[in-house]
Amino acid sequence: MGIVFGDIGTSPLYVMKAIVAVGKGRINQDFVEGALSCIIWTLTLQTTVKYVLIALKADNNGEGGILALYSLVKKLKKKWLYIVAILGAAALVSDGVITPSMTIVSAIEGLKIYNPHTPVIFITLLILMVLFVVQQFGTQSIGKFYGPIMFLWFIMLAILGIIEVIPHLYIFKAINPYYAVRLIITEPETLVIMGAVFLCTTGAEALYSDLGHCGIKNIRISWFFVKTCLILNYLGQGAWILSNPAEANSGGNPFFMMMPHSFLVIGVTMSTLAAIIASQALITGSYTIFSEAMSLDFWPRQRIEYPSYQKGQMYIPAINWGLLISCIIVVIHFEESSRMEAAYGLAITITMLMTTVLLIYYLNYKKVNKFLILLFAVVYITLEGGFFYANVLKFKDGGWITMLLAGIIAFCMYIWYNGRKLKNKYVQYVSLKPYLPIIQDMKNDKEIPKYSNNLVYVSRTKKPVEIEAKIIFSIINKNPKRADYYWFLRVENDSNPYTFEYDVLELIPNTLYNVNFKLGFKVEPLINIYFNQVLEDLKASGKISLISNYPSLKKYDIPSDFRYILTDRVFNQEYLLSIKERFILRFYNLVKYIGISDTAALGLDTYNVQVEEVPMLTDVIYKNRIKRIKTNQI
C-alpha cells in the first residue's frame, strides 16, 4: 500500500480543494455532485479499467511501467515508438518532482488551521532534505512501517468520510454517471474543472510502474479496498462542502476543515507521514525509470548503488540530488499548494497518453480483437486528450515548469539515443577469421614485447565471429600487443529485467576467447566481477590457468596480470556528416558529461584500464555521404 498507492492515496489532500477553488462563489448541489461523479468515474475508467485491469497484464517478466512496456512493443520494429517511450518517461520523471513538493506542502498546510503562522515552506524543505539524504542509506529498516501507516491512513480516510456521509446519504447519488455528464454539458468552466478532477488519478501511472515490486494479484486485490476508502472520503468532503458552503468558500482545505478540531494534529501528522511515503515511492520510481533508460540507451550511465538487499531497491546519487534541487526550486517558487496545482497534472497526462499509444500496439501484438483495440483507443485517447487540453490551460500558471523539466529530460534522452545510433552506424566490423593466425603468431613472437598476460577488450559486436576493426587495429597495428590470452567481452541487453547469463567461445585454443554476457535491464553491468567469475569457472574446468607465465612469478604461483583496453571513437572530420548528424553529435558530447566514464559504467577497476582514442573510419563516413548525395540526385 505504501509503495503502490502512496501517490494516488494522498490525492484527497488537494483534489476537492482545487475543485472548490474553480467553483468558488457558485458552490451548489449540482456542482458538487457532478464533480464527485467525475472523480468516481475517472478513478473507475482511468485507474481501475485502464491500469488495474489492462495495463498490469502488459508486464515484462513481472516488471511494469512505460519503459518496460516499450521493451515489449519494440519487437514490432516501429522505429518511431522510441519517441513515445522517451516522452512518457520524461514526463513521468517531471511529475516525480512536483508530487513530493505538492503533497508535503498540502499536508503541512493543515497546521495553518491550528496555527495560521506555521512556517510551511521551512518545514517542507526540512522534510524534503531529510527524505533525500536518507536515500543513500536505504529504506529497508523504515520501509516495514510503510504498509501499516498507509493502511491506517486509508482507514482514517474512510472513517472521516463516513462521519460526514451518514447524515447526508443523498450524496451517494454522485455514483450515478448522469451527474458527471450533466456537469460536463452544463458547466461553463468544464475544462478547468476537469483539470482539477484529473488530480485524483495522477498516481495511476506510478501504480503501473511499481508492478515489479508487489505483483499483479496484490495490487488488484488491494486496489478495491483503497478505491473504496478514497471514494468514501471524497463523498464525505462533498457532503461537508454542501453543509458548510461559507467555510468551503473561505479558501481553506475541506480535507482538514471537516476534521474535529481535537483530531487535527493527529490528522496532519498522518497526512505528513502519508505524503512522505508517497514521495518515497516516487523517488524510488524515478531511480527505476533511469535505470531502465540506461539499459535501453536512452540515458548516459550513472553510478548505481544498492543500499539494501530488498528486490528492486537502488540508489542513484546523481538522480537523487538532481530531484532534491528540483523539488527545492519548485517549493520556493510556488510557496503554496494551490499554486502548485497548476503545475501538477500536465506532465502526467502526456505519460498517460504515451502509455495508451504503447498499449494499443501491445494489444495488437497480443492479437486482441481489433474492435476491442479500436474501442480502447477511442475511449482513452478521447478521455486523456480531454484531460490534456484541460491541463494545457494551466500552462502559464505553473504547468510550464514541469513541461520545461520534461522537455529537458526528453531532449537529453533523444540526443543520447540517436548519438549512440550515429556512432554505431559508422563502426566497421571485420571477420575474425583472417586475423586468427596473426594473433596466434603474435603470441609466439618473442621479438614483440609482452604487453600483458591477459589482454581484455570490450566489444559491441552482435556476432561472435566478427569484431570492430578498431580493436584489430589496436592489437595488430597500433603498438602491436602480445599477450598470453586475448579476451573479447560483449554485453548484450535483454528485455527480461533479471536475466543473468554468459557463454564462452574459444576462437583460438588456449589463446583467444569470446565471452558474451546477457544481462537484463535491471542487472547492473559489473563486468569486472562477472568476468572474474567466468575466469574462476574456466579455471575450475581446467581450461585455463590464472598463474602468471613469467618464469620468475610462476615459480611462486603469482596470479596473472590483466589489462583492459577501451576504445573511444572520435569524429575528426565532422564536415563529412549531415547537418542533423552534426547537431546530434555536438549535443551528444555535452550530454555525456551527465554520465560517468565507460570504465565506471562497466564496473572496471581503474588501475588496469587503458582508454585509447581511435578516429572514426572516415572512408565509411565518406561512402555514406556519397550514397546520400546520389540518392538525393535521383
XYZ file of C-alpha atoms in Angstrom:
634
model
C 0.000 0.000 0.000
C 2.851 2.367 0.748
C 4.803 1.710 -2.443
C 1.985 1.330 -4.947
C -0.811 3.545 -3.645
C 1.159 6.292 -1.889
C 0.716 8.797 -4.712
C -2.924 8.178 -5.577
C -3.732 7.618 -1.886
C -2.780 11.169 -0.903
C -4.896 12.810 -3.628
C -7.757 13.678 -1.179
C -5.355 16.224 0.319
C -5.769 18.553 -2.651
C -8.394 17.388 -5.197
C -11.567 18.783 -3.587
C -9.683 21.920 -2.558
C -8.767 22.510 -6.216
C -12.350 21.853 -7.352
C -13.781 24.284 -4.788
C -11.283 26.922 -5.926
C -12.564 26.509 -9.501
C -16.235 26.806 -8.489
C -15.756 29.449 -5.820
C -18.891 31.534 -5.374
C -21.209 29.073 -7.097
C -20.983 26.010 -4.870
C -24.306 24.172 -5.066
C -25.582 20.620 -5.049
C -25.428 20.160 -8.820
C -21.834 21.371 -8.942
C -20.569 19.227 -6.056
C -22.443 16.072 -7.090
C -21.240 16.494 -10.660
C -17.635 16.970 -9.539
C -17.818 13.929 -7.239
C -19.317 11.855 -10.052
C -16.436 12.938 -12.329
C -13.942 11.851 -9.666
C -15.590 8.452 -9.126
C -15.795 7.652 -12.835
C -12.298 8.965 -13.542
C -10.980 6.587 -10.886
C -13.070 3.815 -12.448
C -12.255 4.301 -16.128
C -8.708 5.607 -15.819
C -7.285 3.760 -12.832
C -9.419 0.635 -12.480
C -10.088 -0.282 -16.114
C -7.030 1.048 -17.943
C -4.314 0.412 -15.382
C -5.503 -2.201 -12.868
C -7.360 -4.428 -15.350
C -5.497 -3.835 -18.656
C -2.041 -2.275 -18.199
C -0.984 -4.551 -15.331
C -1.298 -7.506 -17.715
C 1.276 -5.852 -20.020
C 4.212 -6.852 -17.840
C 7.754 -7.527 -18.950
C 8.592 -10.628 -16.887
C 6.859 -9.089 -13.902
C 8.080 -5.520 -14.430
C 5.720 -2.663 -15.253
C 5.948 0.959 -16.321
C 6.188 2.751 -19.627
C 9.779 1.692 -20.405
C 9.053 -1.950 -19.561
C 6.040 -1.682 -21.888
C 8.280 -0.216 -24.603
C 10.651 -3.177 -24.193
C 7.725 -5.406 -25.182
C 6.478 -3.443 -28.193
C 9.875 -2.518 -29.655
C 9.904 -6.047 -31.125
C 7.336 -4.720 -33.615
C 10.127 -2.755 -35.344
C 8.160 0.511 -35.286
C 11.171 2.826 -35.185
C 9.243 5.908 -34.021
C 7.893 4.216 -30.877
C 11.088 5.101 -29.017
C 9.981 8.769 -29.161
C 6.688 7.798 -27.497
C 8.604 5.989 -24.737
C 11.018 8.902 -24.252
C 8.229 11.490 -23.964
C 6.304 9.337 -21.491
C 9.320 8.554 -19.306
C 10.495 12.190 -19.240
C 7.025 13.426 -18.277
C 6.790 10.801 -15.506
C 10.107 11.942 -14.013
C 8.900 15.540 -14.171
C 5.774 14.508 -12.298
C 8.058 12.888 -9.728
C 9.421 16.343 -8.916
C 6.130 18.167 -8.420
C 4.394 15.351 -6.498
C 6.632 15.275 -3.373
C 6.660 19.069 -3.262
C 2.899 19.495 -3.553
C 1.922 16.535 -1.368
C 4.125 17.520 1.563
C 3.167 21.220 1.333
C -0.537 20.231 1.277
C -0.081 18.117 4.410
C 1.844 20.762 6.361
C -0.655 23.481 5.378
C -3.180 21.661 7.543
C -1.369 23.114 10.558
C -2.451 26.608 9.481
C -5.917 25.837 10.807
C -4.287 25.163 14.183
C -1.708 27.968 13.884
C -2.010 30.455 10.970
C 1.667 31.403 11.335
C 3.029 27.896 10.723
C 6.288 28.144 8.645
C 5.049 25.749 5.934
C 7.910 26.349 3.466
C 10.640 25.879 6.080
C 9.120 22.638 7.419
C 8.555 21.301 3.881
C 12.156 21.996 2.815
C 13.429 20.361 6.002
C 11.361 17.218 5.381
C 12.447 17.060 1.731
C 16.130 17.387 2.638
C 15.908 14.635 5.257
C 13.940 12.432 2.858
C 16.500 12.706 0.070
C 19.533 12.451 2.374
C 18.372 9.129 3.878
C 18.036 7.549 0.419
C 21.740 6.704 0.343
C 21.351 4.557 3.468
C 18.439 2.568 2.077
C 14.873 2.427 3.345
C 14.731 -1.240 4.306
C 14.596 -0.520 8.047
C 11.814 2.084 7.865
C 10.066 0.570 4.828
C 8.441 -2.087 7.019
C 6.313 0.684 8.571
C 5.038 1.999 5.218
C 2.319 -0.622 4.825
C 0.829 -0.304 8.331
C 0.947 3.517 8.208
C -0.779 3.650 4.818
C -3.333 1.072 5.956
C -4.184 3.330 8.915
C -4.226 6.297 6.519
C -6.823 4.675 4.276
C -8.900 3.608 7.290
C -8.727 7.233 8.500
C -9.863 8.475 5.074
C -12.838 6.115 5.136
C -13.882 6.970 8.720
C -13.630 10.742 8.151
C -15.757 10.321 5.039
C -18.371 8.096 6.706
C -18.812 10.579 9.576
C -19.868 13.275 7.096
C -21.769 10.966 4.726
C -24.116 9.311 7.257
C -26.186 12.473 7.889
C -26.227 13.233 4.138
C -26.856 9.909 2.394
C -28.186 11.728 -0.669
C -24.529 12.335 -1.634
C -24.341 8.728 -2.870
C -26.269 9.932 -5.922
C -22.879 11.042 -7.240
C -22.099 7.404 -8.086
C -24.538 7.769 -10.978
C -22.552 8.883 -14.087
C -25.536 11.027 -15.127
C -24.359 13.769 -12.761
C -20.873 13.777 -14.292
C -22.307 14.064 -17.810
C -24.685 16.833 -16.712
C -21.828 18.850 -15.194
C -19.668 18.458 -18.301
C -22.511 19.596 -20.566
C -23.906 22.487 -18.494
C -20.932 23.898 -16.595
C -19.218 26.809 -18.446
C -15.906 26.086 -16.674
C -15.935 22.368 -17.580
C -12.342 22.240 -18.840
C -10.962 23.958 -15.747
C -12.978 21.625 -13.508
C -11.725 18.554 -15.378
C -8.163 19.785 -14.910
C -8.809 19.709 -11.141
C -10.660 16.365 -11.296
C -7.723 14.770 -13.122
C -5.572 15.212 -9.992
C -7.431 12.271 -8.420
C -5.821 9.762 -10.812
C -2.284 11.089 -11.283
C -0.871 8.204 -9.233
C -2.184 5.571 -11.672
C 0.991 5.615 -13.780
C 3.123 5.164 -10.653
C 0.887 2.214 -9.728
C 1.770 0.541 -13.047
C 5.473 1.342 -12.610
C 5.522 -0.414 -9.226
C 4.206 -3.694 -10.626
C 7.614 -5.353 -10.246
C 7.766 -4.578 -6.526
C 4.453 -6.122 -5.498
C 2.898 -8.267 -8.221
C -0.368 -8.047 -10.117
C -2.581 -10.017 -7.694
C -1.530 -7.995 -4.639
C -2.152 -4.707 -6.465
C -5.556 -5.736 -7.828
C -6.855 -7.040 -4.509
C -5.566 -4.016 -2.559
C -6.904 -1.509 -5.077
C -10.556 -2.240 -4.380
C -10.000 -1.547 -0.670
C -8.036 1.630 -1.495
C -10.621 2.829 -4.028
C -13.473 2.311 -1.554
C -11.659 4.379 1.100
C -10.848 7.140 -1.412
C -14.444 7.391 -2.683
C -15.849 7.472 0.870
C -13.513 10.345 1.728
C -14.363 12.280 -1.433
C -18.087 11.801 -0.736
C -17.514 12.956 2.846
C -15.714 16.093 1.683
C -18.529 16.776 -0.778
C -21.153 16.388 1.944
C -19.211 18.726 4.244
C -18.869 21.360 1.470
C -22.619 21.336 0.841
C -23.309 21.618 4.579
C -20.751 24.407 5.085
C -20.659 26.429 1.840
C -19.411 29.642 3.504
C -16.452 27.906 5.162
C -15.696 25.977 1.965
C -15.536 29.246 0.009
C -13.136 30.770 2.554
C -10.159 29.226 0.755
C -9.295 26.520 3.283
C -8.800 22.827 2.608
C -12.030 20.793 3.047
C -9.959 17.720 3.931
C -8.687 19.313 7.144
C -11.670 21.576 7.796
C -14.072 18.619 8.125
C -11.896 17.063 10.857
C -12.893 17.519 14.508
C -10.624 20.244 15.952
C -9.273 17.852 18.609
C -8.229 15.412 15.869
C -6.471 17.992 13.679
C -2.906 17.450 14.943
C -3.262 13.678 14.517
C -4.778 14.219 11.078
C -1.933 16.496 9.966
C 0.645 14.061 11.352
C -0.899 11.148 9.445
C -1.154 13.314 6.315
C 2.531 14.224 6.574
C 3.571 10.604 7.035
C 1.424 9.556 4.063
C 2.906 12.392 1.979
C 6.439 11.292 2.865
C 5.651 7.689 1.912
C 4.081 8.846 -1.373
C 7.195 10.915 -2.066
C 9.434 7.953 -1.243
C 7.554 5.805 -3.744
C 8.030 8.394 -6.498
C 11.727 8.845 -5.696
C 12.442 5.111 -5.931
C 10.248 5.018 -9.034
C 12.473 7.668 -10.621
C 15.537 5.511 -9.903
C 13.831 2.615 -11.684
C 12.963 4.763 -14.714
C 16.532 5.995 -15.130
C 17.965 2.519 -14.565
C 15.765 1.146 -17.356
C 16.573 4.150 -19.560
C 20.298 3.431 -19.228
C 19.849 -0.144 -20.372
C 17.720 0.986 -23.322
C 20.400 3.532 -24.351
C 18.093 6.444 -23.509
C 20.341 7.890 -20.798
C 24.082 8.033 -20.028
C 25.357 5.543 -17.496
C 25.127 6.674 -13.863
C 26.636 5.202 -10.749
C 24.047 2.892 -9.170
C 24.265 1.709 -5.580
C 22.260 -0.980 -3.805
C 21.943 0.099 -0.141
C 19.810 -2.907 0.824
C 19.061 -6.437 -0.311
C 15.406 -5.640 -0.985
C 14.417 -6.609 -4.529
C 14.414 -3.670 -6.922
C 15.735 -1.176 -4.342
C 18.534 1.013 -5.661
C 20.061 4.440 -5.197
C 21.400 6.678 -7.977
C 23.275 9.612 -6.374
C 23.175 11.972 -9.380
C 19.427 11.474 -9.836
C 18.754 11.790 -6.102
C 20.454 15.181 -5.728
C 19.018 16.401 -9.032
C 15.488 15.604 -7.795
C 16.162 17.319 -4.457
C 17.381 20.529 -6.106
C 14.368 20.497 -8.445
C 11.945 19.996 -5.530
C 13.522 22.851 -3.569
C 13.185 25.175 -6.578
C 9.527 24.180 -7.033
C 8.649 24.727 -3.345
C 10.397 28.103 -3.145
C 8.907 29.254 -6.446
C 5.261 28.295 -5.786
C 5.173 28.580 -1.948
C 1.561 27.331 -1.713
C -0.019 24.033 -2.764
C -2.854 25.884 -4.519
C -0.304 27.442 -6.881
C 1.343 24.062 -7.466
C -1.939 22.561 -8.648
C -1.446 24.378 -11.951
C 1.895 22.647 -12.452
C 0.536 19.301 -11.362
C -1.164 17.021 -13.840
C 0.005 18.472 -17.171
C 3.123 16.310 -17.433
C 1.399 13.124 -16.285
C -1.331 13.461 -18.942
C 1.448 13.165 -21.521
C 2.732 9.993 -19.846
C -0.761 8.515 -19.813
C -1.313 9.330 -23.494
C 2.029 7.773 -24.408
C 1.185 4.665 -22.349
C -2.123 4.433 -24.219
C -0.327 4.523 -27.586
C 2.069 1.772 -26.496
C -0.796 -0.291 -25.056
C -2.615 -0.091 -28.406
C 0.417 -1.628 -30.108
C 0.826 -4.138 -27.278
C -2.802 -5.300 -27.610
C -2.316 -5.599 -31.354
C 0.885 -7.594 -30.733
C -1.132 -9.923 -28.473
C -3.711 -10.319 -31.255
C -6.591 -8.915 -29.228
C -9.844 -8.438 -31.162
C -9.491 -5.413 -33.493
C -12.843 -3.982 -32.417
C -11.807 -4.049 -28.741
C -8.498 -2.356 -29.597
C -10.354 0.341 -31.533
C -12.779 0.825 -28.629
C -9.873 1.116 -26.183
C -8.101 3.622 -28.444
C -11.168 5.819 -28.973
C -12.165 5.868 -25.288
C -8.758 6.602 -23.807
C -7.340 8.911 -26.458
C -10.565 10.947 -26.177
C -10.576 10.872 -22.370
C -6.885 11.618 -21.894
C -6.857 14.062 -24.783
C -9.597 15.975 -22.979
C -7.644 15.906 -19.725
C -4.534 17.069 -21.573
C -6.379 20.005 -23.113
C -7.858 20.881 -19.716
C -4.390 20.872 -18.159
C -2.829 22.869 -21.009
C -4.986 25.784 -19.838
C -2.840 25.790 -16.680
C 0.420 26.090 -18.653
C 1.128 29.760 -17.977
C 0.038 29.447 -14.320
C 2.728 26.914 -13.483
C 2.396 23.997 -15.881
C 5.346 25.387 -17.810
C 7.792 24.389 -15.075
C 7.021 20.654 -15.288
C 6.904 20.832 -19.081
C 10.284 22.562 -19.118
C 11.812 19.844 -16.950
C 10.165 17.081 -19.016
C 11.372 18.765 -22.212
C 14.974 18.928 -20.988
C 14.965 15.260 -19.954
C 13.283 14.160 -23.213
C 15.780 16.181 -25.280
C 18.733 14.565 -23.472
C 17.193 11.109 -23.991
C 16.608 11.778 -27.700
C 20.159 13.057 -28.202
C 21.742 10.180 -26.290
C 19.741 7.502 -28.101
C 20.414 8.931 -31.560
C 24.020 9.804 -30.724
C 24.681 6.187 -29.801
C 22.997 5.045 -33.003
C 25.069 7.524 -35.007
C 28.359 6.313 -33.549
C 27.360 2.689 -34.075
C 26.306 3.469 -37.645
C 29.881 4.300 -38.600
C 31.511 1.344 -36.869
C 33.158 -1.066 -39.282
C 33.104 -4.745 -38.388
C 35.501 -7.279 -39.860
C 35.574 -11.053 -39.854
C 37.873 -12.512 -37.233
C 38.875 -15.493 -39.367
C 41.746 -13.816 -41.354
C 43.248 -12.393 -38.161
C 43.235 -15.545 -36.035
C 46.578 -16.884 -37.398
C 48.142 -13.413 -36.997
C 47.133 -13.240 -33.333
C 48.403 -16.798 -32.813
C 51.779 -15.909 -34.358
C 51.968 -12.686 -32.334
C 51.597 -14.692 -29.139
C 54.630 -16.790 -30.100
C 56.749 -13.891 -31.415
C 59.313 -13.195 -28.679
C 60.555 -10.137 -30.593
C 57.361 -8.285 -29.670
C 57.483 -7.139 -26.028
C 54.772 -8.774 -23.955
C 52.073 -6.221 -23.254
C 50.241 -8.263 -20.621
C 49.485 -11.833 -19.615
C 45.802 -11.176 -20.333
C 44.564 -8.522 -22.723
C 40.847 -7.720 -22.458
C 38.742 -5.721 -24.928
C 35.077 -4.750 -24.589
C 33.233 -5.218 -27.891
C 29.747 -4.222 -29.056
C 29.563 -6.615 -31.998
C 26.420 -8.729 -32.317
C 28.182 -11.666 -33.995
C 30.870 -13.690 -32.191
C 32.756 -14.291 -35.480
C 33.109 -10.535 -36.069
C 34.931 -7.765 -34.263
C 35.249 -3.997 -34.580
C 38.023 -3.003 -36.970
C 39.306 -0.581 -34.325
C 40.069 -3.496 -31.954
C 42.069 -5.331 -34.615
C 43.830 -2.025 -35.341
C 44.671 -1.657 -31.631
C 46.034 -5.220 -31.303
C 47.991 -5.512 -34.564
C 48.712 -2.042 -35.941
C 48.794 0.436 -33.088
C 51.753 -0.678 -30.988
C 51.407 -4.476 -31.542
C 50.269 -6.038 -28.284
C 51.478 -9.526 -27.420
C 49.702 -11.438 -24.663
C 49.237 -14.987 -23.444
C 45.457 -14.712 -23.554
C 43.196 -12.382 -25.509
C 39.639 -11.802 -24.309
C 36.762 -10.146 -26.168
C 33.928 -9.255 -23.776
C 30.486 -8.420 -25.110
C 27.465 -7.206 -23.119
C 24.020 -7.881 -24.567
C 20.965 -6.203 -23.011
C 17.957 -8.449 -22.601
C 14.321 -7.349 -22.323
C 13.874 -9.708 -19.346
C 14.711 -7.436 -16.373
C 16.632 -10.010 -14.328
C 18.412 -12.103 -16.982
C 21.971 -13.030 -15.996
C 23.710 -15.445 -18.387
C 27.076 -15.847 -20.067
C 28.701 -18.110 -22.617
C 32.335 -18.546 -23.692
C 33.503 -19.280 -27.239
C 37.108 -20.424 -27.712
C 38.277 -18.900 -31.005
C 41.958 -19.930 -30.725
C 42.704 -22.846 -28.381
C 44.342 -21.637 -25.175
C 44.725 -18.116 -26.669
C 41.632 -16.200 -27.785
C 38.205 -16.271 -26.110
C 34.917 -14.506 -26.771
C 32.793 -14.003 -23.631
C 29.183 -12.925 -24.093
C 27.219 -11.582 -21.115
C 23.438 -11.403 -21.399
C 22.082 -9.015 -18.775
C 18.554 -7.830 -18.036
C 17.848 -4.115 -17.871
C 17.698 -4.264 -14.065
C 21.048 -6.055 -13.684
C 23.938 -3.679 -13.105
C 26.810 -4.336 -15.590
C 29.584 -5.029 -13.069
C 31.726 -6.593 -15.760
C 34.863 -6.838 -13.654
C 33.091 -9.002 -11.066
C 31.260 -11.094 -13.659
C 34.419 -11.669 -15.693
C 36.286 -12.814 -12.587
C 33.541 -15.369 -12.049
C 33.931 -16.565 -15.648
C 37.674 -16.949 -15.106
C 37.107 -18.946 -11.928
C 34.666 -21.224 -13.778
C 37.159 -21.781 -16.624
C 39.940 -22.424 -14.123
C 37.801 -24.944 -12.234
C 37.121 -26.791 -15.509
C 40.862 -26.915 -16.276
C 40.626 -24.853 -19.474
C 42.903 -22.019 -18.349
C 45.479 -21.236 -15.695
C 45.356 -17.994 -13.759
C 49.026 -18.204 -12.742
C 51.449 -15.752 -14.373
C 53.517 -17.117 -17.287
C 56.580 -15.088 -16.343
C 59.012 -17.793 -15.046
C 60.120 -15.794 -12.008
C 56.490 -15.186 -10.971
C 55.137 -18.576 -11.987
C 57.637 -20.159 -9.590
C 55.803 -18.509 -6.686
C 52.284 -19.004 -8.063
C 51.791 -15.290 -8.578
C 48.439 -14.611 -10.351
C 48.374 -13.364 -13.952
C 48.024 -9.683 -14.669
C 45.135 -8.265 -16.689
C 44.987 -5.180 -18.875
C 41.636 -3.825 -20.054
C 41.569 -1.631 -23.148
C 38.566 0.506 -24.013
C 38.426 2.264 -27.359
C 36.641 5.574 -27.741
C 35.609 6.550 -31.254
C 36.051 10.233 -32.099
C 34.962 12.168 -35.172
C 37.827 14.181 -36.616
C 36.150 15.222 -39.872
C 32.650 16.456 -38.982
C 32.185 18.105 -42.365
C 31.538 14.633 -43.784
C 28.390 14.376 -41.645
C 24.937 15.757 -42.447
C 23.660 18.856 -40.609
C 21.349 16.730 -38.451
C 24.181 14.307 -37.592
C 26.478 17.182 -36.617
C 23.750 18.655 -34.416
C 23.161 15.311 -32.662
C 26.878 14.617 -32.244
C 27.686 18.004 -30.714
C 24.882 17.769 -28.165
C 25.756 14.111 -27.543
C 29.235 15.225 -26.463
C 27.585 17.612 -23.983
C 25.046 15.111 -22.653
C 27.738 12.514 -21.970
C 29.081 14.748 -19.176
C 25.893 13.907 -17.249
C 27.035 10.302 -17.045
C 30.101 8.506 -15.785
C 33.008 7.110 -17.783
C 32.814 3.780 -19.623
C 35.287 2.415 -17.077
C 32.958 3.194 -14.174
C 29.839 2.218 -16.143
C 31.238 -1.267 -16.775
C 32.348 -1.666 -13.175
C 36.038 -1.957 -14.087
C 38.936 -1.201 -11.758
C 40.663 1.952 -12.981
C 44.184 0.775 -12.153
C 44.355 -1.685 -15.064
C 42.205 0.093 -17.668
C 43.584 1.992 -20.637
C 41.364 4.144 -22.878
C 42.503 4.515 -26.489
C 41.020 7.187 -28.707
C 40.616 5.998 -32.278
C 39.285 8.072 -35.174
C 36.057 7.075 -36.842
C 36.678 5.394 -40.180
C 36.335 8.369 -42.489
C 36.126 6.136 -45.551
C 32.866 4.661 -44.154
C 31.507 8.163 -43.463
C 32.589 9.359 -46.901
C 30.909 6.416 -48.656
C 27.690 7.103 -46.751
C 27.819 10.760 -47.759
C 28.358 9.907 -51.457
C 25.475 7.419 -51.229
C 23.250 10.112 -49.718
C 24.203 12.632 -52.447
C 23.428 10.096 -55.188
C 20.077 9.279 -53.587
C 19.160 12.975 -53.454
C 20.125 13.397 -57.110
C 17.867 10.524 -58.131
